[in-house]
Amino acid sequence: MLTVMKFGGTSVGSPEALRRVAGIIASTEGERIVVSSAMSGVTNFLVSAVLDPAPDLESVREQFANKHLSAASQLFQGEAMESFRKEFDERMEKFWKALNADRSDPYYKDGVMSQGERFSTLILAHVLRSMGIDARAITSEEAGIAAEGKPLSGSADLKRSADGMTMNVKPLLSMGVLPVITGYYGISPEGKPLTFGRGGSDYAAAVVANAIDANVLEIWTDVDGFMSADPRIIPDAIKIEEMNFGEAAELAYFGAKVLHPRTIEPVRQKHIPLKVRNSFKPEEPGTLIHHLRKPKNELLRSIATKTDLSIITISSAEMAYRPSMVARILDKIATADTIIYSISTSLSTVAFLVSTNDVKTTLKQINSIEGYDIERIDVKNGVALVCAVGDNLLDKYGVSGDIFSAVKEAEANVEMISEGASEVSLNFAVPMSKVMDVVRILHARYIGERHDARIRKRQRPDGHRRSACGGYRR
Ligand code: ADP
Ligand code: ASP
Ligand code: MG
């Protein structure tokens, strides 16, 4: 049994959290590979350093070192501290080099922003060593995690990563070593660190699981599992026990921050089940995401939202009769590497939903199209996408009517709809100012009420509530 265990920023964010996580790892049976994020707050700190036009590099180094040394000093004494300190100093030298590298290098930011993971993994490996486990901190370079693509949004090369992990990590496992690998980044074909986008440690862990043919991937975070909505928007969101890969992939792609948007594909490819678990409550079973799931006939299971989007509408008479024009527009948008979250067409218009950050480059590309007469381009900013996942969402007559009546109750206009494009979800765009209301109403009507009804059903007539373990609790 080989388990890949990924721990997020808050799970390794303090000496107590690190101790708790080490306990979870120690009590997991079989072979284990750990992947860790940076300690919480560290990547944000590095982002502000790379964005600062005139940073005080000495102060950046000092603050960064102090953050990790202060945690280490509460975890290690004597020889344990000395052996930690030796590796720490070596890594600090590399940190300093990355910080002082050429800022005009397109991969400069990746080089600096990926530094936090190198230190959290070092501390965690030493905590495990102090418990008598032969753990070793391994960087993505050493593990052979291969990446390609644009700075700050790399994609893993699964084939090269599998080759690298087979050569570098498998032998460690057979020697009984527990590898603690840096999340968040891989190595570009030029040999430079390339990050997978913010929150990318989930994806890195899925790549590790794929590359090493793990039996299970566990994503340990700070909530009880994949929930019916972001618990920061909906405080009474409920934990989902089981989901299939398709449902989780749609929700993650359309904004459920609990998983990086690209986490599912590497594990789905190899049928590796994924569990989302709470490192602060290891006794909770979390959410199981896998190939199959018995439908429970729930109209709505989970809702995710993506904000800061814009609709670009391009008008030209009888565009529908000129398919080559639509193809040309799509081609141009692709050159700008813009992600299109939704498309809709009419006789004379085609509309795209894209991130507001991408509008400028997208318009530049569209304006460079020659040979077709584009009459107008309109841009509507301040749009949000709602992704609703449910059972048989598309088969059931009237389901979208039910959902849109909740949107009406929020007095929101539906700006765009994608129905039927995915088997498991219904996606629609609303003004950003209304999105919270829409989610609250949808959740209260179709998830909260159902949950309350289930609890009422479980209660005995005398009002005693049935406990989770099956008995009755007073
Ligand atoms: P980590 O540091 O462990 O990677 P993240 O902050 O990236 O943790 O992701 C966990 C957070 O995702 C939760 O604290 C929660 O606020 C947020 N979240 C958003 N949508 C969901 C959802 N559907 N289920 C669970 N958590 C969600
Ligand atoms: N440390 C990185 C970030 O904050 C990656 C991660 O946490 O998944 O984005
Ligand atoms: Mg995360």
Short mmCIF file of C-alpha atoms and ligand atoms in Angstrom, two decimals:
data_model
loop_
_atom_site.label_atom_id
_atom_site.label_comp_id
_atom_site.label_asym_id
_atom_site.label_seq_id
_atom_site.Cartn_x
_atom_site.Cartn_y
_atom_site.Cartn_z
CA MET A 1 0.00 0.00 0.00
CA LEU A 2 1.53 3.32 -1.09
CA THR A 3 -0.10 6.54 0.12
CA VAL A 4 0.79 10.01 -1.14
CA MET A 5 -0.08 12.51 1.59
CA LYS A 6 -0.24 16.22 0.79
CA PHE A 7 -0.36 18.85 3.55
CA GLY A 8 -1.48 22.43 2.89
CA GLY A 9 -0.14 25.70 4.28
CA THR A 10 -2.21 25.87 7.48
CA SER A 11 -1.56 22.18 8.16
CA VAL A 12 2.18 22.96 8.39
CA GLY A 13 1.71 26.56 9.53
CA SER A 14 2.96 26.35 13.13
CA PRO A 15 5.09 24.09 15.34
CA GLU A 16 1.92 22.52 16.83
CA ALA A 17 0.45 21.93 13.37
CA LEU A 18 3.72 20.38 12.19
CA ARG A 19 3.76 18.04 15.19
CA ARG A 20 0.14 17.05 14.54
CA VAL A 21 0.90 16.35 10.88
CA ALA A 22 3.97 14.28 11.77
CA GLY A 23 1.70 12.22 14.05
CA ILE A 24 -0.73 11.64 11.17
CA ILE A 25 2.11 10.51 8.90
CA ALA A 26 3.60 8.24 11.59
CA SER A 27 0.27 6.51 12.19
CA THR A 28 -0.34 5.83 8.48
CA GLU A 29 0.47 2.27 7.55
CA GLY A 30 2.40 1.10 4.50
CA GLU A 31 4.72 3.11 2.27
CA ARG A 32 4.25 6.86 2.33
CA ILE A 33 5.37 9.83 0.29
CA VAL A 34 4.67 13.28 1.70
CA VAL A 35 4.19 16.43 -0.40
CA SER A 36 3.98 19.75 1.41
CA SER A 37 3.00 23.35 0.74
CA ALA A 38 4.92 26.26 2.22
CA MET A 39 3.99 27.33 5.77
CA SER A 40 0.90 29.55 5.57
CA GLY A 41 1.69 33.17 4.75
CA VAL A 42 5.14 32.38 3.32
CA THR A 43 4.21 32.30 -0.38
CA ASN A 44 2.22 35.54 0.01
CA PHE A 45 5.29 37.10 1.60
CA LEU A 46 7.46 35.96 -1.34
CA VAL A 47 4.88 37.28 -3.82
CA SER A 48 5.06 40.73 -2.24
CA ALA A 49 8.87 40.58 -2.44
CA VAL A 50 8.87 39.78 -6.17
CA LEU A 51 6.24 42.44 -6.90
CA ASP A 52 8.08 45.15 -4.98
CA PRO A 53 9.95 47.29 -7.55
CA ALA A 54 12.71 48.10 -5.03
CA PRO A 55 12.75 45.39 -2.39
CA ASP A 56 15.11 45.39 0.58
CA LEU A 57 16.55 41.96 -0.12
CA GLU A 58 18.49 41.74 3.16
CA SER A 59 15.28 42.31 5.07
CA VAL A 60 13.43 39.73 2.92
CA ARG A 61 16.14 37.19 3.72
CA GLU A 62 16.04 37.98 7.42
CA GLN A 63 12.26 37.79 7.74
CA PHE A 64 12.13 34.57 5.73
CA ALA A 65 14.90 32.95 7.79
CA ASN A 66 13.36 34.08 11.10
CA LYS A 67 9.96 32.67 10.21
CA HIS A 68 11.43 29.18 9.74
CA LEU A 69 14.05 29.36 12.48
CA SER A 70 11.46 30.43 15.02
CA ALA A 71 9.34 27.35 14.20
CA ALA A 72 12.42 25.11 14.19
CA SER A 73 13.61 26.41 17.57
CA GLN A 74 10.34 25.25 19.10
CA LEU A 75 10.73 21.80 17.56
CA PHE A 76 14.42 20.87 17.76
CA GLN A 77 17.11 20.98 20.42
CA GLY A 78 20.76 19.96 20.64
CA GLU A 79 21.93 17.62 17.92
CA ALA A 80 18.58 17.64 16.15
CA MET A 81 18.87 21.43 15.82
CA GLU A 82 22.46 21.20 14.62
CA SER A 83 21.63 18.71 11.90
CA PHE A 84 18.60 20.83 10.84
CA ARG A 85 20.71 24.00 10.86
CA LYS A 86 23.28 22.49 8.50
CA GLU A 87 20.72 21.75 5.79
CA PHE A 88 18.89 25.00 6.53
CA ASP A 89 22.04 27.07 5.90
CA GLU A 90 22.66 25.27 2.61
CA ARG A 91 19.13 25.98 1.47
CA MET A 92 19.36 29.62 2.62
CA GLU A 93 22.36 30.07 0.33
CA LYS A 94 20.25 28.88 -2.60
CA PHE A 95 17.39 31.12 -1.43
CA TRP A 96 19.74 34.12 -1.50
CA LYS A 97 20.91 33.19 -5.01
CA ALA A 98 17.32 32.93 -6.26
CA LEU A 99 16.48 36.30 -4.72
CA ASN A 100 19.48 37.95 -6.37
CA ALA A 101 18.97 36.33 -9.78
CA ASP A 102 18.21 38.38 -12.89
CA ARG A 103 14.77 39.94 -12.32
CA SER A 104 14.18 40.21 -16.06
CA ASP A 105 14.40 36.43 -16.42
CA PRO A 106 10.82 35.28 -17.16
CA TYR A 107 11.20 32.52 -14.54
CA TYR A 108 12.58 34.80 -11.80
CA LYS A 109 9.28 34.92 -9.90
CA ASP A 110 8.89 31.13 -10.03
CA GLY A 111 12.42 30.77 -8.62
CA VAL A 112 11.61 32.95 -5.61
CA MET A 113 7.96 32.03 -5.02
CA SER A 114 8.78 28.30 -4.88
CA GLN A 115 11.25 28.80 -2.01
CA GLY A 116 8.74 28.37 0.85
CA GLU A 117 8.17 24.69 0.04
CA ARG A 118 11.90 23.99 0.34
CA PHE A 119 11.85 25.06 3.97
CA SER A 120 8.52 23.63 5.15
CA THR A 121 9.56 20.20 3.82
CA LEU A 122 12.93 20.52 5.54
CA ILE A 123 11.32 21.22 8.90
CA LEU A 124 8.72 18.49 8.48
CA ALA A 125 11.36 15.90 7.49
CA HIS A 126 13.35 16.78 10.62
CA VAL A 127 10.29 16.53 12.87
CA LEU A 128 9.74 13.03 11.45
CA ARG A 129 13.42 12.19 11.99
CA SER A 130 13.15 13.28 15.61
CA MET A 131 10.37 10.68 15.92
CA GLY A 132 12.68 7.96 14.63
CA ILE A 133 11.36 7.89 11.04
CA ASP A 134 13.96 7.88 8.27
CA ALA A 135 12.49 10.89 6.44
CA ARG A 136 14.34 12.93 3.85
CA ALA A 137 13.49 16.36 2.41
CA ILE A 138 13.57 16.12 -1.38
CA THR A 139 13.18 19.07 -3.74
CA SER A 140 11.17 18.81 -6.98
CA GLU A 141 14.53 19.02 -8.80
CA GLU A 142 15.82 15.99 -6.88
CA ALA A 143 12.56 14.08 -7.29
CA GLY A 144 12.45 14.76 -11.05
CA ILE A 145 9.04 16.46 -11.26
CA ALA A 146 8.98 17.85 -14.79
CA ALA A 147 7.03 20.94 -15.83
CA GLU A 148 6.44 22.89 -19.01
CA GLY A 149 4.55 26.00 -20.06
CA LYS A 150 4.39 29.66 -19.18
CA PRO A 151 5.93 31.19 -16.04
CA LEU A 152 3.65 30.97 -12.97
CA SER A 153 1.25 28.58 -14.68
CA GLY A 154 3.19 25.46 -15.53
CA SER A 155 1.74 22.08 -16.42
CA ALA A 156 3.34 18.83 -15.39
CA ASP A 157 4.89 16.56 -17.97
CA LEU A 158 3.52 13.30 -16.58
CA LYS A 159 5.73 11.01 -18.64
CA ARG A 160 8.99 12.76 -17.72
CA SER A 161 7.85 13.04 -14.09
CA ALA A 162 7.19 9.28 -13.98
CA ASP A 163 10.67 8.62 -15.37
CA GLY A 164 12.23 11.02 -12.86
CA MET A 165 10.35 9.61 -9.87
CA THR A 166 11.15 6.03 -10.89
CA MET A 167 14.83 6.87 -11.01
CA ASN A 168 15.06 9.15 -7.98
CA VAL A 169 12.28 8.38 -5.52
CA LYS A 170 11.43 4.68 -5.96
CA PRO A 171 14.92 3.57 -4.81
CA LEU A 172 14.47 5.64 -1.63
CA LEU A 173 11.19 3.89 -0.87
CA SER A 174 12.81 0.49 -1.25
CA MET A 175 15.50 1.61 1.20
CA GLY A 176 12.76 2.39 3.72
CA VAL A 177 13.19 6.16 3.40
CA LEU A 178 10.13 8.40 3.67
CA PRO A 179 10.48 11.15 1.03
CA VAL A 180 9.09 14.61 1.92
CA ILE A 181 8.78 16.36 -1.44
CA THR A 182 8.23 20.05 -2.22
CA GLY A 183 4.79 20.83 -3.68
CA TYR A 184 3.86 23.75 -5.96
CA TYR A 185 6.50 23.50 -8.69
CA GLY A 186 8.33 21.30 -11.17
CA ILE A 187 11.41 21.81 -13.31
CA SER A 188 11.13 23.36 -16.77
CA PRO A 189 12.92 21.86 -19.79
CA GLU A 190 15.57 24.60 -19.22
CA GLY A 191 16.11 23.25 -15.71
CA LYS A 192 14.44 26.14 -13.87
CA PRO A 193 11.73 25.99 -11.19
CA LEU A 194 8.30 26.50 -12.77
CA THR A 195 5.31 26.89 -10.45
CA PHE A 196 1.89 25.35 -11.15
CA GLY A 197 -0.14 28.46 -10.18
CA ARG A 198 -1.26 29.45 -6.68
CA GLY A 199 -2.49 26.50 -4.66
CA GLY A 200 -0.45 24.22 -6.96
CA SER A 201 0.74 21.78 -4.27
CA ASP A 202 -2.47 19.72 -4.67
CA TYR A 203 -1.65 19.31 -8.35
CA ALA A 204 2.01 18.52 -7.59
CA ALA A 205 0.84 15.79 -5.19
CA ALA A 206 -1.50 14.35 -7.84
CA VAL A 207 1.43 14.33 -10.28
CA VAL A 208 3.56 12.47 -7.70
CA ALA A 209 0.72 9.97 -7.12
CA ASN A 210 0.39 9.42 -10.88
CA ALA A 211 4.15 9.14 -11.42
CA ILE A 212 4.64 6.56 -8.67
CA ASP A 213 1.36 4.63 -9.18
CA ALA A 214 0.16 5.31 -5.64
CA ASN A 215 -2.81 3.42 -4.22
CA VAL A 216 -4.36 6.54 -2.74
CA LEU A 217 -3.81 10.31 -2.65
CA GLU A 218 -4.72 12.10 0.57
CA ILE A 219 -5.10 15.89 0.49
CA TRP A 220 -4.92 17.08 4.12
CA THR A 221 -6.31 20.58 4.62
CA ASP A 222 -8.12 22.72 7.20
CA VAL A 223 -11.77 21.72 6.56
CA ASP A 224 -13.59 18.40 7.04
CA GLY A 225 -13.61 17.54 3.33
CA PHE A 226 -15.11 18.72 0.05
CA MET A 227 -18.15 20.71 1.14
CA SER A 228 -21.43 21.71 -0.47
CA ALA A 229 -20.07 25.29 -0.84
CA ASP A 230 -17.16 27.40 0.33
CA PRO A 231 -17.63 27.40 4.12
CA ARG A 232 -16.39 30.99 4.19
CA ILE A 233 -19.46 32.05 2.18
CA ILE A 234 -21.89 29.48 3.59
CA PRO A 235 -21.04 28.79 7.24
CA ASP A 236 -23.49 25.87 7.39
CA ALA A 237 -22.07 24.16 4.28
CA ILE A 238 -22.11 20.41 4.71
CA LYS A 239 -19.39 17.87 4.04
CA ILE A 240 -19.87 15.60 1.03
CA GLU A 241 -19.00 11.98 1.79
CA GLU A 242 -18.38 10.76 -1.72
CA MET A 243 -17.99 12.35 -5.15
CA ASN A 244 -16.88 11.15 -8.52
CA PHE A 245 -13.88 12.54 -10.36
CA GLY A 246 -16.02 14.47 -12.86
CA GLU A 247 -17.94 16.33 -10.17
CA ALA A 248 -14.83 17.27 -8.22
CA ALA A 249 -12.99 18.31 -11.38
CA GLU A 250 -15.81 20.67 -12.48
CA LEU A 251 -16.10 22.27 -9.04
CA ALA A 252 -12.34 22.69 -8.66
CA TYR A 253 -12.03 24.18 -12.15
CA PHE A 254 -14.87 26.61 -11.49
CA GLY A 255 -13.59 27.92 -8.19
CA ALA A 256 -13.79 25.43 -5.26
CA LYS A 257 -10.47 26.45 -3.75
CA VAL A 258 -10.14 23.27 -1.69
CA LEU A 259 -8.48 21.61 -4.71
CA HIS A 260 -6.24 23.23 -7.32
CA PRO A 261 -8.19 23.18 -10.63
CA ARG A 262 -5.91 20.59 -12.20
CA THR A 263 -5.65 18.11 -9.33
CA ILE A 264 -8.10 15.52 -10.61
CA GLU A 265 -6.73 14.59 -14.04
CA PRO A 266 -3.43 12.92 -12.98
CA VAL A 267 -5.25 10.69 -10.46
CA ARG A 268 -8.29 10.02 -12.64
CA GLN A 269 -5.96 8.80 -15.40
CA LYS A 270 -4.65 6.05 -13.14
CA HIS A 271 -7.86 5.40 -11.16
CA ILE A 272 -6.20 6.53 -7.93
CA PRO A 273 -8.82 7.41 -5.30
CA LEU A 274 -8.41 10.82 -3.68
CA LYS A 275 -9.41 11.70 -0.14
CA VAL A 276 -9.82 15.23 1.19
CA ARG A 277 -9.21 15.26 4.94
CA ASN A 278 -8.87 17.65 7.86
CA SER A 279 -5.40 17.63 9.47
CA PHE A 280 -6.88 19.36 12.52
CA LYS A 281 -9.44 16.54 12.92
CA PRO A 282 -7.72 13.36 11.72
CA GLU A 283 -10.54 11.26 13.21
CA GLU A 284 -12.92 12.61 10.49
CA PRO A 285 -13.10 10.35 7.42
CA GLY A 286 -13.21 13.28 4.96
CA THR A 287 -14.47 13.07 1.37
CA LEU A 288 -13.71 10.18 -0.97
CA ILE A 289 -13.37 11.12 -4.64
CA HIS A 290 -13.20 8.21 -7.06
CA HIS A 291 -14.61 6.73 -10.24
CA LEU A 292 -18.04 5.74 -9.12
CA ARG A 293 -20.65 7.08 -6.84
CA LYS A 294 -24.19 5.99 -6.22
CA PRO A 295 -26.52 8.81 -7.23
CA LYS A 296 -28.61 9.95 -4.29
CA ASN A 297 -31.02 11.92 -6.38
CA GLU A 298 -29.90 15.17 -4.89
CA LEU A 299 -30.89 18.03 -7.13
CA LEU A 300 -27.88 20.00 -5.94
CA ARG A 301 -24.79 18.60 -4.18
CA SER A 302 -22.26 21.42 -4.30
CA ILE A 303 -21.86 24.95 -5.64
CA ALA A 304 -18.66 26.76 -6.62
CA THR A 305 -18.15 30.28 -7.88
CA LYS A 306 -15.52 32.02 -9.91
CA THR A 307 -15.38 35.81 -9.70
CA ASP A 308 -13.59 38.61 -11.59
CA LEU A 309 -14.72 37.44 -15.01
CA SER A 310 -15.75 39.43 -18.09
CA ILE A 311 -17.93 38.73 -21.10
CA ILE A 312 -16.48 39.74 -24.46
CA THR A 313 -19.17 39.88 -27.15
CA ILE A 314 -18.14 40.13 -30.80
CA SER A 315 -20.78 41.16 -33.33
CA SER A 316 -20.78 40.73 -37.09
CA ALA A 317 -23.78 40.33 -39.42
CA GLU A 318 -24.69 36.70 -40.02
CA MET A 319 -21.61 35.42 -38.23
CA ALA A 320 -23.30 32.04 -37.89
CA TYR A 321 -22.95 31.55 -41.65
CA ARG A 322 -19.23 32.24 -41.51
CA PRO A 323 -17.82 29.45 -39.34
CA SER A 324 -14.28 30.28 -40.43
CA MET A 325 -14.68 33.63 -38.69
CA VAL A 326 -15.54 32.00 -35.35
CA ALA A 327 -12.61 29.60 -35.86
CA ARG A 328 -10.30 32.56 -36.52
CA ILE A 329 -11.48 34.34 -33.36
CA LEU A 330 -10.95 31.20 -31.27
CA ASP A 331 -7.54 30.70 -32.79
CA LYS A 332 -6.54 34.26 -31.88
CA ILE A 333 -7.79 33.90 -28.32
CA ALA A 334 -5.83 30.66 -27.99
CA THR A 335 -2.63 32.46 -29.04
CA ALA A 336 -3.06 34.70 -26.00
CA ASP A 337 -3.35 31.55 -23.80
CA THR A 338 -6.65 32.83 -22.45
CA ILE A 339 -8.89 30.31 -20.70
CA ILE A 340 -12.48 30.51 -21.97
CA TYR A 341 -14.94 29.59 -19.21
CA SER A 342 -18.02 29.66 -21.42
CA ILE A 343 -18.98 30.42 -25.02
CA SER A 344 -22.33 31.24 -26.53
CA THR A 345 -23.35 32.14 -30.05
CA SER A 346 -26.28 33.67 -31.89
CA LEU A 347 -26.88 34.57 -35.51
CA SER A 348 -24.66 37.62 -35.38
CA THR A 349 -22.68 37.38 -32.13
CA VAL A 350 -20.26 35.17 -30.32
CA ALA A 351 -19.65 35.78 -26.61
CA PHE A 352 -16.80 34.50 -24.43
CA LEU A 353 -16.49 34.43 -20.69
CA VAL A 354 -12.88 35.05 -19.66
CA SER A 355 -10.93 36.24 -16.66
CA THR A 356 -10.97 40.06 -16.39
CA ASN A 357 -7.16 39.95 -16.20
CA ASP A 358 -7.08 38.45 -19.70
CA VAL A 359 -9.39 41.01 -21.37
CA LYS A 360 -6.66 43.38 -22.53
CA THR A 361 -4.53 40.76 -24.30
CA THR A 362 -7.60 39.04 -25.71
CA LEU A 363 -8.89 42.29 -27.24
CA LYS A 364 -5.47 42.97 -28.72
CA GLN A 365 -5.55 39.56 -30.40
CA ILE A 366 -9.10 40.00 -31.70
CA ASN A 367 -8.31 43.46 -33.03
CA SER A 368 -5.44 42.01 -35.03
CA ILE A 369 -7.82 39.81 -37.06
CA GLU A 370 -7.80 40.77 -40.73
CA GLY A 371 -10.11 39.85 -43.59
CA TYR A 372 -13.35 39.75 -41.59
CA ASP A 373 -15.52 42.67 -40.78
CA ILE A 374 -16.11 42.78 -37.05
CA GLU A 375 -18.80 45.37 -36.38
CA ARG A 376 -18.56 45.69 -32.63
CA ILE A 377 -16.82 44.37 -29.59
CA ASP A 378 -18.49 44.82 -26.19
CA VAL A 379 -16.95 44.03 -22.85
CA LYS A 380 -18.95 43.51 -19.70
CA ASN A 381 -16.88 43.38 -16.53
CA GLY A 382 -17.87 42.38 -13.00
CA VAL A 383 -19.26 38.97 -13.87
CA ALA A 384 -19.16 35.78 -11.78
CA LEU A 385 -19.76 32.19 -12.77
CA VAL A 386 -21.80 29.79 -10.65
CA CYS A 387 -21.08 26.09 -11.09
CA ALA A 388 -23.86 23.87 -9.74
CA VAL A 389 -23.22 20.15 -9.46
CA GLY A 390 -26.04 17.71 -8.80
CA ASP A 391 -27.42 14.28 -9.66
CA ASN A 392 -28.96 13.93 -13.11
CA LEU A 393 -28.90 17.69 -13.37
CA LEU A 394 -29.39 17.53 -17.09
CA ASP A 395 -31.77 14.58 -17.34
CA LYS A 396 -34.46 15.88 -15.11
CA TYR A 397 -37.15 17.93 -16.63
CA GLY A 398 -37.48 21.31 -14.97
CA VAL A 399 -34.28 21.23 -12.95
CA SER A 400 -32.81 24.34 -14.51
CA GLY A 401 -36.16 26.07 -13.98
CA ASP A 402 -35.87 25.31 -10.26
CA ILE A 403 -32.35 26.63 -10.14
CA PHE A 404 -33.13 29.78 -12.07
CA SER A 405 -36.08 30.58 -9.86
CA ALA A 406 -33.56 30.89 -7.02
CA VAL A 407 -31.53 33.25 -9.19
CA LYS A 408 -34.64 35.32 -9.76
CA GLU A 409 -35.23 35.47 -6.03
CA ALA A 410 -31.77 37.04 -5.69
CA GLU A 411 -32.92 39.61 -8.29
CA ALA A 412 -29.97 38.67 -10.46
CA ASN A 413 -29.84 38.57 -14.25
CA VAL A 414 -28.47 35.46 -15.83
CA GLU A 415 -25.84 36.79 -18.23
CA MET A 416 -24.80 33.52 -19.83
CA ILE A 417 -25.64 29.81 -19.47
CA SER A 418 -23.75 26.61 -20.22
CA GLU A 419 -26.22 23.81 -19.98
CA GLY A 420 -25.48 20.45 -21.46
CA ALA A 421 -21.78 21.08 -22.00
CA SER A 422 -20.92 18.97 -18.97
CA GLU A 423 -22.71 15.85 -17.79
CA VAL A 424 -22.58 16.77 -14.16
CA SER A 425 -22.88 20.52 -13.89
CA LEU A 426 -25.00 23.47 -14.83
CA ASN A 427 -23.00 26.69 -15.12
CA PHE A 428 -24.30 30.21 -15.45
CA ALA A 429 -22.95 33.73 -15.14
CA VAL A 430 -24.47 36.46 -12.96
CA PRO A 431 -23.32 39.95 -11.93
CA MET A 432 -20.60 39.74 -9.30
CA SER A 433 -22.58 41.97 -6.97
CA LYS A 434 -25.29 39.28 -6.79
CA VAL A 435 -23.27 36.09 -6.70
CA MET A 436 -23.17 35.71 -2.90
CA ASP A 437 -26.97 36.11 -2.70
CA VAL A 438 -27.45 33.54 -5.47
CA VAL A 439 -25.25 30.99 -3.71
CA ARG A 440 -26.91 31.61 -0.32
CA ILE A 441 -30.41 31.18 -1.74
CA LEU A 442 -29.52 28.10 -3.80
CA HIS A 443 -27.76 26.50 -0.86
CA ALA A 444 -30.51 27.27 1.63
CA ARG A 445 -33.24 26.02 -0.69
CA TYR A 446 -31.72 22.88 -2.18
CA ILE A 447 -28.97 21.75 0.19
CA GLY A 448 -29.62 23.23 3.64
CA GLU A 449 -33.30 22.30 3.68
CA ARG A 450 -32.62 18.76 2.51
CA HIS A 451 -29.95 18.40 5.18
CA ASP A 452 -32.26 19.77 7.88
CA ALA A 453 -34.99 17.38 6.75
CA ARG A 454 -32.56 14.46 7.00
CA ILE A 455 -31.59 15.47 10.52
CA ARG A 456 -35.27 15.81 11.49
CA LYS A 457 -35.89 12.30 10.11
CA ARG A 458 -33.00 10.92 12.14
CA GLN A 459 -34.34 12.46 15.35
CA ARG A 460 -36.48 10.23 17.52
CA PRO A 461 -39.98 11.38 18.27
CA ASP A 462 -38.88 12.27 21.82
CA GLY A 463 -36.50 14.79 20.29
CA HIS A 464 -33.26 12.93 20.98
CA ARG A 465 -30.86 13.18 18.14
CA ARG A 466 -29.15 10.20 16.59
CA SER A 467 -25.37 10.54 16.78
CA ALA A 468 -23.01 10.02 13.86
CA CYS A 469 -21.88 6.63 15.21
CA GLY A 470 -25.38 5.29 15.13
CA GLY A 471 -26.41 5.49 18.79
CA TYR A 472 -28.60 8.12 20.41
CA ARG A 473 -27.18 11.17 22.06
CA ARG A 474 -28.85 13.24 24.70
P1 ADP B 1 -4.57 24.29 1.84
O1 ADP B 1 -3.65 25.32 2.38
O2 ADP B 1 -4.73 23.11 2.76
O3 ADP B 1 -4.24 23.89 0.44
P2 ADP B 1 -6.70 26.00 0.87
O4 ADP B 1 -6.89 27.26 1.63
O5 ADP B 1 -6.00 26.07 -0.43
O6 ADP B 1 -6.00 24.95 1.86
O7 ADP B 1 -8.09 25.26 0.62
C1 ADP B 1 -8.95 24.99 1.72
C2 ADP B 1 -10.00 26.07 1.79
O8 ADP B 1 -10.81 25.99 0.63
C3 ADP B 1 -10.96 25.91 2.93
O9 ADP B 1 -10.48 26.50 4.10
C4 ADP B 1 -12.22 26.60 2.38
O10 ADP B 1 -12.33 27.90 2.87
C5 ADP B 1 -12.00 26.70 0.88
N1 ADP B 1 -13.09 26.11 0.09
C6 ADP B 1 -13.68 26.68 -0.99
N2 ADP B 1 -14.64 25.90 -1.50
C7 ADP B 1 -14.67 24.78 -0.72
C8 ADP B 1 -15.44 23.58 -0.77
N3 ADP B 1 -16.39 23.35 -1.67
N4 ADP B 1 -15.19 22.64 0.18
C9 ADP B 1 -14.24 22.83 1.12
N5 ADP B 1 -13.48 23.95 1.21
C10 ADP B 1 -13.68 24.91 0.29
N1 ASP B 2 2.45 27.62 -1.39
C1 ASP B 2 1.77 27.73 -2.66
C2 ASP B 2 0.68 28.81 -2.56
O1 ASP B 2 0.48 29.40 -1.50
C3 ASP B 2 1.21 26.45 -3.15
C4 ASP B 2 0.14 25.80 -2.28
O2 ASP B 2 -0.04 26.21 -1.13
O3 ASP B 2 -0.52 24.88 -2.76
O4 ASP B 2 0.05 29.09 -3.54
MG MG B 3 -4.67 24.78 -1.41
#
